[in-house]
Every structure is written in C-alpha cells, then in structure tokens.
Tab-separated table of C-alpha atoms in Angstrom:
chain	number	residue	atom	x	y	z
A	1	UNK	CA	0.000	0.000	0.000
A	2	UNK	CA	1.073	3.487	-0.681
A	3	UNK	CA	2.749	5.323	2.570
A	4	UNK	CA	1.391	8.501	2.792
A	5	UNK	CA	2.737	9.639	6.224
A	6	UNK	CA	4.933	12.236	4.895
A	7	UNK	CA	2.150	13.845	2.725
A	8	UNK	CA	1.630	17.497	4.336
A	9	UNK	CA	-1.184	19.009	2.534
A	10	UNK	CA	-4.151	17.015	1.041
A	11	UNK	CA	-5.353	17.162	-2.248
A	12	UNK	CA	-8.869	17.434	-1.110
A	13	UNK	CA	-9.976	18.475	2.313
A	14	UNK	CA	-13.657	18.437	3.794
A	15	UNK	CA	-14.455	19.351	7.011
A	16	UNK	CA	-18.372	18.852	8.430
A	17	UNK	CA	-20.115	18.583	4.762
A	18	UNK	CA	-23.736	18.383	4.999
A	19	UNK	CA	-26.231	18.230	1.805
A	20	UNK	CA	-29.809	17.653	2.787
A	21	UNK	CA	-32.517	17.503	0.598
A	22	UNK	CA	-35.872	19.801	0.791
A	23	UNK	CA	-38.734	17.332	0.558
A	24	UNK	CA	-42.715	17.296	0.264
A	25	UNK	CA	-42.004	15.044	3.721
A	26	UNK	CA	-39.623	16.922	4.730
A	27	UNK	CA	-35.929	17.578	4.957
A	28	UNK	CA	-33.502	14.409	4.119
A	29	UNK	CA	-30.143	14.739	5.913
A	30	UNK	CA	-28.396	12.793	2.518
A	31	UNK	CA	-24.837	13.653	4.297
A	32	UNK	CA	-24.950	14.666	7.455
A	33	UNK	CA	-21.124	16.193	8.546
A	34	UNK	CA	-18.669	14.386	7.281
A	35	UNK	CA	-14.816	14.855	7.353
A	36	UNK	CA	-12.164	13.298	4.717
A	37	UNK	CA	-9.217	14.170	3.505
A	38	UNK	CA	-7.460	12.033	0.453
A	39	UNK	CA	-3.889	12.738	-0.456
A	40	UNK	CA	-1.848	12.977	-3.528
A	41	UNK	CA	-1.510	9.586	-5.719
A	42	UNK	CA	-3.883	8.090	-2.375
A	43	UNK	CA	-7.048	5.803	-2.726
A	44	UNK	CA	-9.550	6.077	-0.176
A	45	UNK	CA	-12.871	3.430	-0.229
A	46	UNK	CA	-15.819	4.895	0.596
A	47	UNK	CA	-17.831	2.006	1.401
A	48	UNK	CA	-21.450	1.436	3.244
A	49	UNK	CA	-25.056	0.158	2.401
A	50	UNK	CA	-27.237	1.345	-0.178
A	51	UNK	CA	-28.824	4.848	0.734
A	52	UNK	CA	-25.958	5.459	3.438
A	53	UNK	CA	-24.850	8.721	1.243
A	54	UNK	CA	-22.132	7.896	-0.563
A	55	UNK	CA	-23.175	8.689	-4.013
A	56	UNK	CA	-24.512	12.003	-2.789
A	57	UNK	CA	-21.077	12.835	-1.208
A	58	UNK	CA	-19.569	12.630	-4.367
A	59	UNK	CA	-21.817	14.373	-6.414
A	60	UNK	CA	-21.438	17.082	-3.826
A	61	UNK	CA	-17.818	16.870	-3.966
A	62	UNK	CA	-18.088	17.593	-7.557
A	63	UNK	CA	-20.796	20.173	-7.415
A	64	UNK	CA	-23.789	17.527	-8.891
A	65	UNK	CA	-26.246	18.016	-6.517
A	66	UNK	CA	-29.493	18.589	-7.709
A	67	UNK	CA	-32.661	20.102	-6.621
A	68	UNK	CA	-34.080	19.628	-4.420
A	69	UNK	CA	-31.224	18.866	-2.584
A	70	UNK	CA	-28.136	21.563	-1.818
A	71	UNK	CA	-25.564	22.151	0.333
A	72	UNK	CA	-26.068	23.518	3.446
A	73	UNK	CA	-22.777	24.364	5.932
A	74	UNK	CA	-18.940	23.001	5.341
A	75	UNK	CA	-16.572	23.475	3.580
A	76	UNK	CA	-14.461	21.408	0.590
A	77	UNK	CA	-11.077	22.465	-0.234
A	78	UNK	CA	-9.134	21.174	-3.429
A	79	UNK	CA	-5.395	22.041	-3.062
A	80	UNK	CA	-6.435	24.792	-0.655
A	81	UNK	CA	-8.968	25.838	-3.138
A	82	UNK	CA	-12.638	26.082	-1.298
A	83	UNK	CA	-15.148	25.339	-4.119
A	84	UNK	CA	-18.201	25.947	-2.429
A	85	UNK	CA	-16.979	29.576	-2.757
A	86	UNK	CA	-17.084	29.252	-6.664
A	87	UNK	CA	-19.103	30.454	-9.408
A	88	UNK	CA	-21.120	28.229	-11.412
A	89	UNK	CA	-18.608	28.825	-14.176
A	90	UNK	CA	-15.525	28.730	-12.285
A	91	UNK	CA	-16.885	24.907	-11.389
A	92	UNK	CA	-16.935	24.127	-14.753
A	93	UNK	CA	-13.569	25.062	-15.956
A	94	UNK	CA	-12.387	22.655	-13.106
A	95	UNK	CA	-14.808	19.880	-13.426
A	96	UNK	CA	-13.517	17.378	-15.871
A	97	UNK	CA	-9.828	19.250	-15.641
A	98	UNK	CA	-8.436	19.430	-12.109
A	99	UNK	CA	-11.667	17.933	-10.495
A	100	UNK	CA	-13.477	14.441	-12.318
A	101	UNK	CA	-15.875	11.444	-12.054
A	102	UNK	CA	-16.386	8.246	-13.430
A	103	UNK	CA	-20.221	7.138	-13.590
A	104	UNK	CA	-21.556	3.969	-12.483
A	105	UNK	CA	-23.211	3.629	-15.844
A	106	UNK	CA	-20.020	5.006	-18.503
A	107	UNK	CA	-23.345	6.396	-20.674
A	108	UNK	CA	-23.721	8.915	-18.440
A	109	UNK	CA	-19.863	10.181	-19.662
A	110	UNK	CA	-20.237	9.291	-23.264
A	111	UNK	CA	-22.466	10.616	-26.057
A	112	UNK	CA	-23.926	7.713	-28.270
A	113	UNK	CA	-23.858	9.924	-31.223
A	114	UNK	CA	-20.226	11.023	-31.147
A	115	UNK	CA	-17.259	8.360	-31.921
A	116	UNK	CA	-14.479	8.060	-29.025
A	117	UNK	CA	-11.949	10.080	-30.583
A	118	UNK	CA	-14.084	13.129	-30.657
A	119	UNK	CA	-15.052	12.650	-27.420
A	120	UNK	CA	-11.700	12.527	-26.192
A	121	UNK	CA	-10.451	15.314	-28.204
A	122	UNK	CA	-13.220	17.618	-27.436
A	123	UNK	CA	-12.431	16.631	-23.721
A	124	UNK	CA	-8.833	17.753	-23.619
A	125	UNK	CA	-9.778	21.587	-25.878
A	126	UNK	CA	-12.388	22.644	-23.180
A	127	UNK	CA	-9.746	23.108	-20.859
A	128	UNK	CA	-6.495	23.625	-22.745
A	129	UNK	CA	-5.730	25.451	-26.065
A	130	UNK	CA	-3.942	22.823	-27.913
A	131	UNK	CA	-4.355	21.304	-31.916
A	132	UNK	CA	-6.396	18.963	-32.539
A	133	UNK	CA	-3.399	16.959	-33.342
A	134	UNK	CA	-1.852	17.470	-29.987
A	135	UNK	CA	-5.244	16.487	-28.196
A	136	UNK	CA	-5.803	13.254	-30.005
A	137	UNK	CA	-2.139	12.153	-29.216
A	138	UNK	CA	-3.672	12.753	-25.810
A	139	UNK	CA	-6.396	10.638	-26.523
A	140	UNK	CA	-4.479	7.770	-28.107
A	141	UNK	CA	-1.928	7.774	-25.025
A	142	UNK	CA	-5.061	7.672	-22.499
A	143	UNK	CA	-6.183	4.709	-24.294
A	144	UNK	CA	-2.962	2.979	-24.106
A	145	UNK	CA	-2.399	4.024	-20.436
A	146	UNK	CA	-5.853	2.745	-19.562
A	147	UNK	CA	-5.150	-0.995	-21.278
A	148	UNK	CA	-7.045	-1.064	-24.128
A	149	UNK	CA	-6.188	-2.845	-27.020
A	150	UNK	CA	-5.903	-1.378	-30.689
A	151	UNK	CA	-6.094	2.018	-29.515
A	152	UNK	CA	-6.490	3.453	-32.686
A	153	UNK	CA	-9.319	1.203	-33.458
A	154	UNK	CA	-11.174	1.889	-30.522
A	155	UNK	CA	-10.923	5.647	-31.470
A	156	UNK	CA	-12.597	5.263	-34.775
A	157	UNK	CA	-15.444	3.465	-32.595
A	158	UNK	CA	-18.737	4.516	-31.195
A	159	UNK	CA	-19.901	3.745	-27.645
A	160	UNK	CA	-23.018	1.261	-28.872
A	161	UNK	CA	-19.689	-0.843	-30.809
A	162	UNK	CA	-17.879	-1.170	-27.553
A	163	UNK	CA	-18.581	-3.937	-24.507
A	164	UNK	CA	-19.720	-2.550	-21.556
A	165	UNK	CA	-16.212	-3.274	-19.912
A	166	UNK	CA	-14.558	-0.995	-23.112
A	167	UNK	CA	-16.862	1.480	-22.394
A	168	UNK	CA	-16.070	1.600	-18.667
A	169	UNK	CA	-12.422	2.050	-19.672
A	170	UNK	CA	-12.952	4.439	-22.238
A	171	UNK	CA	-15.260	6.683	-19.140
A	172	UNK	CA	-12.027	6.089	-17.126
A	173	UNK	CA	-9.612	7.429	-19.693
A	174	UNK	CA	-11.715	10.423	-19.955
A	175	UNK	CA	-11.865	11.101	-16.623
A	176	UNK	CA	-7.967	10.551	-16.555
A	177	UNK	CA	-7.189	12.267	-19.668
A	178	UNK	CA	-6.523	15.877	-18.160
A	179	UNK	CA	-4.305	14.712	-15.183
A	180	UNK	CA	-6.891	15.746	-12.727
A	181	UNK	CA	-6.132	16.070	-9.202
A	182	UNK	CA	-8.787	14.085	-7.301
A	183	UNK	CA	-11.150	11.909	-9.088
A	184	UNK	CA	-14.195	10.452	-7.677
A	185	UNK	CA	-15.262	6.825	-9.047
A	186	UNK	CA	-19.347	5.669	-7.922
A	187	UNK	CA	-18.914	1.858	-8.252
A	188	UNK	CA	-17.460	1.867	-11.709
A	189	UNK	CA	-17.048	-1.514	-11.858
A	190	UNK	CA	-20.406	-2.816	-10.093
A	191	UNK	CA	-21.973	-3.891	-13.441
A	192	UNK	CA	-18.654	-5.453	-15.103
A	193	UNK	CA	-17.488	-9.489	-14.431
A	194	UNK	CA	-15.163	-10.052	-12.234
A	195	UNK	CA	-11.933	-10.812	-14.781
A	196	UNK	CA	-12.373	-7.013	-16.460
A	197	UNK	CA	-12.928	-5.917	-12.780
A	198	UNK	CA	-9.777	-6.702	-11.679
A	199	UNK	CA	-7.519	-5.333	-14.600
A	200	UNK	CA	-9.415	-2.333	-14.583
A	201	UNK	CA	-8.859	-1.680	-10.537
A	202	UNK	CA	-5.262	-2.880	-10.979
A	203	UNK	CA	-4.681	-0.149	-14.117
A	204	UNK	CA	-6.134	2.534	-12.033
A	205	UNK	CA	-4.283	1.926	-8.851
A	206	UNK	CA	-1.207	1.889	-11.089
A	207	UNK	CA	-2.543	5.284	-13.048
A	208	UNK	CA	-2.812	6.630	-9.707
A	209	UNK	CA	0.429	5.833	-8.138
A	210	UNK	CA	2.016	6.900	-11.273
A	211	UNK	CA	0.919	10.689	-11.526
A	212	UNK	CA	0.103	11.342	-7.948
A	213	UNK	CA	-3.935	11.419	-8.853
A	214	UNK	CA	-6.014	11.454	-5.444
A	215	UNK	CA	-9.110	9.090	-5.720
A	216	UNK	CA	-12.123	8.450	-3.912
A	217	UNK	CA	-13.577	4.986	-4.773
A	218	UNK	CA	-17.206	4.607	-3.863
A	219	UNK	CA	-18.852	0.891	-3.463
A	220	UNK	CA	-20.474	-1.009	-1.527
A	221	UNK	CA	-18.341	-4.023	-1.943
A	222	UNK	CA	-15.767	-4.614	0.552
A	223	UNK	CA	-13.963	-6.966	-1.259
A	224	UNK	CA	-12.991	-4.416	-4.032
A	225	UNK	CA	-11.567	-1.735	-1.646
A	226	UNK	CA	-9.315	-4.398	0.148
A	227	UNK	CA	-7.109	-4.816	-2.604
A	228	UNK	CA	-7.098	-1.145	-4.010
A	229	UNK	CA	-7.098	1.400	-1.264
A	230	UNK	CA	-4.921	2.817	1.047
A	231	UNK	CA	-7.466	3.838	3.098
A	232	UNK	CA	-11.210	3.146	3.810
A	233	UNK	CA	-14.153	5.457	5.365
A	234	UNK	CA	-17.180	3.381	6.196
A	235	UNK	CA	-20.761	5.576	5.613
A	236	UNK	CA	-23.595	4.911	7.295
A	237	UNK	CA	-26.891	7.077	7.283
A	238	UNK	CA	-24.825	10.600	6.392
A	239	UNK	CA	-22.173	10.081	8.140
A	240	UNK	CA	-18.663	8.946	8.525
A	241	UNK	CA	-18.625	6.289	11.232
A	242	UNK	CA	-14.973	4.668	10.798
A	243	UNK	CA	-11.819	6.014	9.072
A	244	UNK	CA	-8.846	4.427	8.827
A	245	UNK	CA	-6.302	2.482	6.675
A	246	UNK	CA	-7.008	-0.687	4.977
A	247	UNK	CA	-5.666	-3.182	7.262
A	248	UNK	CA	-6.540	-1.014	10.445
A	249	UNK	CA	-10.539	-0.793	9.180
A	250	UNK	CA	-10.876	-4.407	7.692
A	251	UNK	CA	-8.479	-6.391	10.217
A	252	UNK	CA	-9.523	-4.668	13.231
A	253	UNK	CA	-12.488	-2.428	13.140
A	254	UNK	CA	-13.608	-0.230	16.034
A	255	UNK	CA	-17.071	0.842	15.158
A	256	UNK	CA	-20.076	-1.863	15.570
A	257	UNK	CA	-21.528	-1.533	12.383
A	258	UNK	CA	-18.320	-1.837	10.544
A	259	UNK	CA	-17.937	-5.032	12.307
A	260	UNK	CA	-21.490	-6.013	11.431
A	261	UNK	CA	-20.479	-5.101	7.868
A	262	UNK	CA	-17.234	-7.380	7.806
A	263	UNK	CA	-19.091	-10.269	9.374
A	264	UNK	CA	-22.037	-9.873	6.748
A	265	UNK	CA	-19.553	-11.030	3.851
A	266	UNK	CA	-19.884	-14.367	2.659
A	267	UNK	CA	-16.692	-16.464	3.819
A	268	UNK	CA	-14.923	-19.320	1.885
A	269	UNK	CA	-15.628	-22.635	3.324
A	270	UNK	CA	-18.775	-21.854	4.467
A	271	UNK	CA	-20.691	-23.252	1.847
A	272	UNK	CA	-24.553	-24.216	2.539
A	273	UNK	CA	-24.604	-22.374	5.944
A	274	UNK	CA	-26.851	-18.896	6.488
A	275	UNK	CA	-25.591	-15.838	5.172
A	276	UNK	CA	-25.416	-13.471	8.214
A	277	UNK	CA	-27.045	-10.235	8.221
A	278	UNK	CA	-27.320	-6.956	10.067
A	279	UNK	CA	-30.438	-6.799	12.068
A	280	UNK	CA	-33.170	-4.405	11.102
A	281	UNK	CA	-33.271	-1.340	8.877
A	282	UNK	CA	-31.224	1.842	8.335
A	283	UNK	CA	-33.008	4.848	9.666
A	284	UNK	CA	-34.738	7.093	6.833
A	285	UNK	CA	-32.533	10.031	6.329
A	286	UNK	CA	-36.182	12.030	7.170
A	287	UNK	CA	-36.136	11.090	10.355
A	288	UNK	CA	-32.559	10.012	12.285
A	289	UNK	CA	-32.366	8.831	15.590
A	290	UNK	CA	-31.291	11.326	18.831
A	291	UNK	CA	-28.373	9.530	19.423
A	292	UNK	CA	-26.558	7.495	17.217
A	293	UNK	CA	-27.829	6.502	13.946
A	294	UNK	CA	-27.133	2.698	14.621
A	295	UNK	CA	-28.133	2.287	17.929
A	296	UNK	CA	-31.808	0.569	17.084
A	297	UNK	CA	-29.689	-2.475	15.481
A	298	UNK	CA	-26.584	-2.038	17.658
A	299	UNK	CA	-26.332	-5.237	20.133
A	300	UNK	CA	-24.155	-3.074	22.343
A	301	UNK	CA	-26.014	0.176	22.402
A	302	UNK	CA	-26.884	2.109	25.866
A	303	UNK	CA	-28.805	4.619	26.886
A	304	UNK	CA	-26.227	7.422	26.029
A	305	UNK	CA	-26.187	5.605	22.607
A	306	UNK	CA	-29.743	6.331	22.234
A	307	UNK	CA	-29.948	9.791	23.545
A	308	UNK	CA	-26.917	11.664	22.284
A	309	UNK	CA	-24.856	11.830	19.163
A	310	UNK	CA	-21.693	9.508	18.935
A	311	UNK	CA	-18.022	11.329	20.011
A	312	UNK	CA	-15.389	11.025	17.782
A	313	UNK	CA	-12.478	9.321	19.250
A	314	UNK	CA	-9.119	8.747	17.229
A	315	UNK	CA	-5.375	6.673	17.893
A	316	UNK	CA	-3.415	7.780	15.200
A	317	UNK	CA	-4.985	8.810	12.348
A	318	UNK	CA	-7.466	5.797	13.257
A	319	UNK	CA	-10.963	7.603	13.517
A	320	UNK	CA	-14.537	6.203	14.587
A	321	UNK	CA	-17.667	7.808	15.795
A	322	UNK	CA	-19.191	5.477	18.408
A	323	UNK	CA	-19.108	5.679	22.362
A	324	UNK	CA	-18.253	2.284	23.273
A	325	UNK	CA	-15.868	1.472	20.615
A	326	UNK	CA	-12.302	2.331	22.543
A	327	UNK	CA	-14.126	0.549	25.425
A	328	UNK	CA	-14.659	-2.625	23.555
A	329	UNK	CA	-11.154	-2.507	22.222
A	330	UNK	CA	-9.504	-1.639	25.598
A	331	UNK	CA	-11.385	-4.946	26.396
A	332	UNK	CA	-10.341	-7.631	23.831
C-alpha cells in the first residue's frame, strides 16, 4: 500500500459537509457532517449500504447536486482551493480538468452519437488550447495508459460498438485524460465481471500511483476496496462512522456496524450455511435517531447511545464515531 505519512497538505480536504434535501415530507439529511481528507496519488474506499450517502457525497464533492437537494454548511477544499466559494462557471472550468468522475453507468460520460476520438479530443480543448493533433495524441496515449487494445481502433469506434467493460475504460480514460487532481469513481465496476474488474482496478491503482492522482472509490463491496485502497471510510446514514487504513478498518475495526459489515460477507468454506445479516433497517434520512444513527440495530447500544450523538475518538490517524468502541477494544 502506498505510505502517505509524509504527505503534508491534502489534495482534497472536507471538514463537516452536509447536503440535505428539501422534501414534500420533509428535509432528508443525505450527508450529514462528514470529514475526509485524500492525499496525492492516495485511494480512499468509501464504502457502506445502499442509501448510506455515498453517491450524494460525491456528487457534492463535484458540485452535482441537484434540486431539491443543496448544500447547506462546510466546507471542501481542493489544493487549498474552497469550491463551495465558486461560481457556477468557475466549477466548470475545473470539473472534468483538475476535479473528475467516473459514472456507475459510462453512458452517463459518453455521447452515443459522437465516436471516441471526438469525445476525447473535445475533452482535452475545453480546458487547454492545444491542436487537434496534440489532443488526439492525448487521446491515443489515455487509451494505451488505460489498457485497451488497438487504440487506434477503438478511437474510430462509437460507444453502442464497444462492450460494456470498453466502455467503462474508455469513461475512465476520460476522466484521466486531463491529469486531474482528485477523481471520484461511484462503483465503476459494479456492473462489469469479475476478470475485467480486476484489470481495470489494478490499471487505475497503477494510473494513480504513477501521476500522484487522489481518488475516492465509492462501493459497496468490501472486497474491491481491500485490494485497491490505502485507506477506507465506512458511511452509514450521512455520516462517517470509521476512518482508517485498509488493514486497520478491515483487520480490526472499532465501530459496531463496521464489524457487522465485515461479518455480513460471505466467507470461503462456508458453503450451505446462512448468510449473516445486520439486524433491522437503516433509519430514513427524514427522520434520524437522537443519538446514534445505529443504535436501534446495535447489540451493544446504551442509553447514552440512544440519547446523544456519537463522540469522535481517534489513535493515530485511526478515527470512529461510536461511544463504546475504545471501550470494547480496551477490552479484547
């Protein structure tokens, strides 16, 4: 894994984001405070259940977010830069330059109508004044850096004449093609089998480690940020419950539902036995708990649990919002 203890200054910075979202019902508290920071040529896994906010952080990150929903209080800062303080326009010039995404679905990134090489090119002229000659070498090198086989072909192509796996790559070289400094990825490989999975995670942790690229990898899957991120931040209803590196989050994690989460994942050997499961439902985001979000499914919850927000409590970088979890660890 990459060591990132003499990094000084992150590429991005948040600090108590919260986008809620202005309902008929209403108001949904989509991300509810959250801190992260994600370094230069760093991967951090943003991982928790469906509806736990993820998605919506990044699409905040980005400046996505879409009425009825908007940010209310923080603050994000890219290389110092605080773009909540920006102009609609002054977004723009940075989205898809020093600030990108790749889309769950790589339709969202591509136009059917246009073939990949003017896709590319017109990519790389909306933010820099160079030929058309000088862009498409661009988009040729992309290609190559992004493993995909008879570039030049693939160029020539239209998305519909592509597999869904090309596609995906070809999203990812777009995203990649202006040398942003943090992208954000929501479950890009989710819909792909499991050998294009692989080569396209270990490309991209490559990409990354070669030209200092901050990511943010959102999924659900646990599985997928074991083997590609440095570090991991586990979601759940808005907010940040557990941060931490790989090994620290996945071999010994602090926070109950984290643990819940590790224990929910099927495990080799145990073939024909019940699949365990975390008990109960996620709050709805219209209506959180007093205390901590978890506590109705938490087997170790207490009354403060129930009645007051969790404290954050930290060893080194190691971060988790939960008040028994040093307790429990003291104890083992």
């Amino acid at each position: 894994m990459l060591d990132t203890s003499n990094v000084q200054t992150p590429v991005l910075s948040v600090r108590g984001l919260k986008t809620h979202f202005f309902t008929r019902k209403g108001v949904a508290r989509a991300v509810d405070g959250i801190d992260l920071t994600v370094n230069a040529g760093e991967i951090v896994g943003l991982v928790g259940e469906s509806g736990s906010g993820k998605s919506i952080t990044g699409f905040s990150l980005i400046g996505l977010v879409a009425e009825p929903g908007r940010i209310v209080e923080g603050a994000i800062e890219l290389e110092g830069r605080n773009l909540l303080s920006l102009s609609p326009r002054e977004m723009r010039k940075l989205r898809g330059n020093r600030l990108s995404m790749i889309f769950q679905d790589p339709m969202m990134s591509l136009n059917p109508l246009l073939r990949v090489e003017t896709q590319l090119i017109e990519t790389v002229q909306a933010h820099e004044n160079v030929s058309e000659k000088a862009a498409r070498a661009r988009a040729l090198d992309a290609l190559v850096r992004i493993g995909i086989p008879a570039p030049e072909q693939r160029l020539q192509a239209y998305p519909h004449q592509l597999s869904g796996g090309m596609r995906q790559r070809v999203a990812i070289a777009m995203a990649l093609i202006n040398r942003p400094r943090l992208v954000i990825a929501d479950e890009p490989t989710t819909a792909l089998d499991v050998t294009i999975q692989s080569q396209i995670l270990y490309e991209v942790q490559n990409l990354c480690r070669e030209s200092g690229t901050a990511m943010i990898w959102i999924t659900h899957d646990l599985g997928i940020v074991a083997g590609l991120a440095d570090r991991i931040a586990v979601m759940y209803a808005g907010r940040i419950v557990e941060t931490g590196t790989t090994d620290q989050v996945l071999n010994r994690p602090l926070n109950p539902y984290t643990r819940a989460l590790m224990r929910s994942i099927p495990q080799p050997g145990a073939h024909g036995s019940r699949l365990r499961q975390i008990s109960g439902m996620a709050p709805s985001l219209l209506a959180l708990p007093k205390g901590c979000a978890f506590s109705p499914r938490c087997p170790n919850a207490s009354e403060i649990c129930d009645e007051q927000p969790p404290a954050y409590t930290a060893e080194a970088g190691w971060v988790v919002r939960c008040w028994k979890a040093m307790e429990q660890e003291a104890a083992r």
